[in-house]
Coordinates of C-alpha atoms in Angstrom, one line a residue:
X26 CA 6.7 19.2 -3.1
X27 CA 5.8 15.7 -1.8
X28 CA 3.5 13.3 -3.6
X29 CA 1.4 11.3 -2.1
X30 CA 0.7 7.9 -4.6
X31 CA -2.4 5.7 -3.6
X32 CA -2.6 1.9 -4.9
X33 CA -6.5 1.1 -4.4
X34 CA -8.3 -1.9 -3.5
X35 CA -9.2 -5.4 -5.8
X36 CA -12.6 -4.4 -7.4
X37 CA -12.0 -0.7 -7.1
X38 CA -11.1 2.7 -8.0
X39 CA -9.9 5.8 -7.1
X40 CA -13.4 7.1 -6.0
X41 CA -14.1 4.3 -3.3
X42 CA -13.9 4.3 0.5
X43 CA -11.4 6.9 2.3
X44 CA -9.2 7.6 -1.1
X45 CA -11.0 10.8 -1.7
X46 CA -11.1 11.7 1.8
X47 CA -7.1 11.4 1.9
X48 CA -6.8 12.8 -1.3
X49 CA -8.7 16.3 -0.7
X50 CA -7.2 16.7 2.7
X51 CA -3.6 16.0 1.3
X52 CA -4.4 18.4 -1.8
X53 CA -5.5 20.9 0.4
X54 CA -2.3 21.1 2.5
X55 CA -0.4 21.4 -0.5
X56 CA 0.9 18.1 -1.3
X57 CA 0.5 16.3 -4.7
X58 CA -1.9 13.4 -4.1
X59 CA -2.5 10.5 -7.2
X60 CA -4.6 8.0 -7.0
X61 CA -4.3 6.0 -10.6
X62 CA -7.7 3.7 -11.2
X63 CA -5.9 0.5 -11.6
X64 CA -7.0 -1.4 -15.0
X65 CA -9.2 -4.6 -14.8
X66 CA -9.9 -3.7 -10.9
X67 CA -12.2 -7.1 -10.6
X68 CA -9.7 -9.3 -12.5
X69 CA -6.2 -7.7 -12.2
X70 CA -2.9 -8.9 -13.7
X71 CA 0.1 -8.2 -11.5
X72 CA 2.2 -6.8 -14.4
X73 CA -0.5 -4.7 -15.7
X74 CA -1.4 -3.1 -12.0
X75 CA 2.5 -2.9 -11.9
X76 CA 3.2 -1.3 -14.7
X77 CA 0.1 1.2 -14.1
X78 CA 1.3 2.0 -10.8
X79 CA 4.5 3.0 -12.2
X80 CA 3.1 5.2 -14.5
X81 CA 1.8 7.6 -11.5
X82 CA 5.3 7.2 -10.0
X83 CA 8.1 9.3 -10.7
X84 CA 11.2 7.5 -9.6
X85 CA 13.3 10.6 -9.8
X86 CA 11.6 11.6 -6.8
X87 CA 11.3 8.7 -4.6
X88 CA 12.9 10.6 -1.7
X89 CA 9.8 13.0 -1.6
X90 CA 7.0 10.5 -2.4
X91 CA 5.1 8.2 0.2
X92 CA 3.5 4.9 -1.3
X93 CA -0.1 3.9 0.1
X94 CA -1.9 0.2 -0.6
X95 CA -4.7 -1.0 0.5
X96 CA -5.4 -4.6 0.4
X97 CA -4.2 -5.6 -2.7
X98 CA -2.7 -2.2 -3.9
X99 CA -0.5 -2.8 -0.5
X100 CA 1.3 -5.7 -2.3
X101 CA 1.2 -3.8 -5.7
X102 CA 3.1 -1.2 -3.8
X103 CA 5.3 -4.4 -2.2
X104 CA 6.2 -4.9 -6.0
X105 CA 6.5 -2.0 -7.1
X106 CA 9.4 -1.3 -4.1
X107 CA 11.0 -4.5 -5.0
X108 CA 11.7 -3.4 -8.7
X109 CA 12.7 0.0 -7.7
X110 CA 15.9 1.3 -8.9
X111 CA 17.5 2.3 -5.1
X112 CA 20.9 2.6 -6.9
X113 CA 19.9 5.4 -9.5
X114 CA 17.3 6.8 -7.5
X115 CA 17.9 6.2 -3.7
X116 CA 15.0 5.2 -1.2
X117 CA 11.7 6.2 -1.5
X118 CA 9.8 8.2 1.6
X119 CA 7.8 6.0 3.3
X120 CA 5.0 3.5 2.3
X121 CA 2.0 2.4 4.5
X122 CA 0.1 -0.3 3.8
X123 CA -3.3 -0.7 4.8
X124 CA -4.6 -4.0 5.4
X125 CA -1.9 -5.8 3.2
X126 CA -1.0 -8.9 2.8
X127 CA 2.8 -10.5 3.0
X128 CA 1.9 -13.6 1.6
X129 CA -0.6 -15.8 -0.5
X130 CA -4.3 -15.8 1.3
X131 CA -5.8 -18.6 -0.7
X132 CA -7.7 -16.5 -3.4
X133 CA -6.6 -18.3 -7.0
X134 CA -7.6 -15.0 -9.3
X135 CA -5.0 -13.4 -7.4
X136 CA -1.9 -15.9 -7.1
X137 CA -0.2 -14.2 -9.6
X138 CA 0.7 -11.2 -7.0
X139 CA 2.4 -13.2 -4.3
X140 CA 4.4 -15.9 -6.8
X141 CA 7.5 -16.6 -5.9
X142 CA 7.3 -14.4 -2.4
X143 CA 8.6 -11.2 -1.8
X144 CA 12.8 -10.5 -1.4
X145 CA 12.0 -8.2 1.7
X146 CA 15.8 -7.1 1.8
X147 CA 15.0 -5.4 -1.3
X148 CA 11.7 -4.1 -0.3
X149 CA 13.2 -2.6 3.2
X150 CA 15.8 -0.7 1.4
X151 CA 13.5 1.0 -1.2
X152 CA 11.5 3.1 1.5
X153 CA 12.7 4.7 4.7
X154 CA 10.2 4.6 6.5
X155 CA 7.2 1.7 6.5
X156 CA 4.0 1.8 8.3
X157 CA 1.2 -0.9 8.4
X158 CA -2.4 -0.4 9.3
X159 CA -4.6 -3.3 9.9
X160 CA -7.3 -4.5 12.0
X161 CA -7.4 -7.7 13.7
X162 CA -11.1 -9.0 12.6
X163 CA -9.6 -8.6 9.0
X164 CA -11.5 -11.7 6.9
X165 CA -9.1 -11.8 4.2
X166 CA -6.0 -12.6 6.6
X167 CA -8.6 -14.3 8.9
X168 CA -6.8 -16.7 11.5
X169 CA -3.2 -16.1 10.1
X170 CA -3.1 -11.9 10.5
X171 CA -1.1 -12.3 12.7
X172 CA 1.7 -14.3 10.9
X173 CA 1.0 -11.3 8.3
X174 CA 1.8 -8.5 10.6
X175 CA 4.9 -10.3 12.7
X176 CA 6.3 -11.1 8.5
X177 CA 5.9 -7.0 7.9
X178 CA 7.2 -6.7 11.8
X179 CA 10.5 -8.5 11.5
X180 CA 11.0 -8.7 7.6
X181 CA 10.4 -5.1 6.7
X182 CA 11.1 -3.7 10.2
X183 CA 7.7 -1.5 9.4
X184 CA 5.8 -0.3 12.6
X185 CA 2.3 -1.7 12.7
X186 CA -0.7 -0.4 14.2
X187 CA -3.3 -2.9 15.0
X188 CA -6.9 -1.6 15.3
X189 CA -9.3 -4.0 17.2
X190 CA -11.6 -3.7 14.9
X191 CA -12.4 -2.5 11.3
X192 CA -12.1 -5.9 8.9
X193 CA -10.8 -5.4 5.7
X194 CA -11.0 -1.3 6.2
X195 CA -13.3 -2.1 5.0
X196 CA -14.9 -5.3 4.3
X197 CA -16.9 -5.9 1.3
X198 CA -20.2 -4.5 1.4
X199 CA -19.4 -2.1 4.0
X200 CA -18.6 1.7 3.8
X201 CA -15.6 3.4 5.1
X202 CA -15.5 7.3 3.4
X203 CA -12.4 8.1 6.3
X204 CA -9.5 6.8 7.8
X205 CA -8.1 9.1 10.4
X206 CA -5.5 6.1 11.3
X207 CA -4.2 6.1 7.6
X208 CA -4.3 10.1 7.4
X209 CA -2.0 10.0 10.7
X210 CA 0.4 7.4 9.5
X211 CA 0.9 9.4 6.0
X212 CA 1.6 12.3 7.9
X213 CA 4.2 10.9 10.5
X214 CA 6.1 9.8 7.4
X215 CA 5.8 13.6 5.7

């Protein structure tokens, strides 16, 4: 059976925007869908998300399980595919990453995730497959998304589908309960 593992959003948890809505419509076709609530969601430590991510991951089955991040649970996932074991446990599925980042984007709290960059040679062989959803009004990428996308483009070799609109899918303060592009880009990878 495939599992489906969801890395949420800074500030929030497994019952926010379109994780429930991708979580019931995955569980009802049969497939194993976890969406951990991160620790500390307003103030998180990259070793604690980390380590809490791995938890809901079975590395033993990497080859049947597709990683989804969104926002900063996309480079949680980045992380968590740089440390993974591709040796002892080959590839995983896929990973899509909704409205990630590939680099720093000038918030202090969360500095910790992006220190010392990404080794995107690892990253690339720990999923097959790689898929990245973002819009290009997002704020928190602003005027360099971009430089983002063309990093996850040519460094990752992931396919990226670029809505024209949809900010931070979504921004702060706004609501988002679906996300037919993110539903589409788990199942192409299934």
């Amino acid at each position: 059976m495939s599992v489906i593992v969801i890395s949420h959003m800074f500030a929030g948890s497994s019952a926010d925007v379109w994780y429930p809505a991708v979580q019931a419509e995955f569980a009802e076709a049969g497939y194993r869908v976890l969406v951990p609530d991160l620790p500390d969601p307003a103030a998180p430590e990259l070793a604690v998300w980390l380590k809490a991510l791995g938890h809901a991951v079975d590395p033993a089955f990497a080859g049947d399980t597709v990683l989804v991040g969104h926002s900063l649970g996309a480079v949680n996932v980045l992380r968590l595919l740089e440390a993974h074991d591709v040796d002892r446990y080959g590839p995983f599925r896929g990973a899509v990453l909704v409205a990630g980042m590939a680099k720093e984007v000038g918030y202090d709290a969360l500095a910790g995730f992006f220190a010392g960059g990404f080794d995107w040679d690892r990253i690339r062989e720990a999923a097959r497959d790689i898929r990245v959803l973002h819009a290009i009004d997002d704020p928190v990428t602003g005027s360099a998304t971009t430089e983002h996308l063309a990093i996850f483009a040519r460094d990752l070799g992931a396919t990226v589908t670029l809505l024209p609109t949809g900010g931070h899918l979504p921004s702060t303060g706004q609501e988002l309960t679906e996300l037919p592009q993110a539903t589409r880009l788990i199942r192409e990878i299934l």
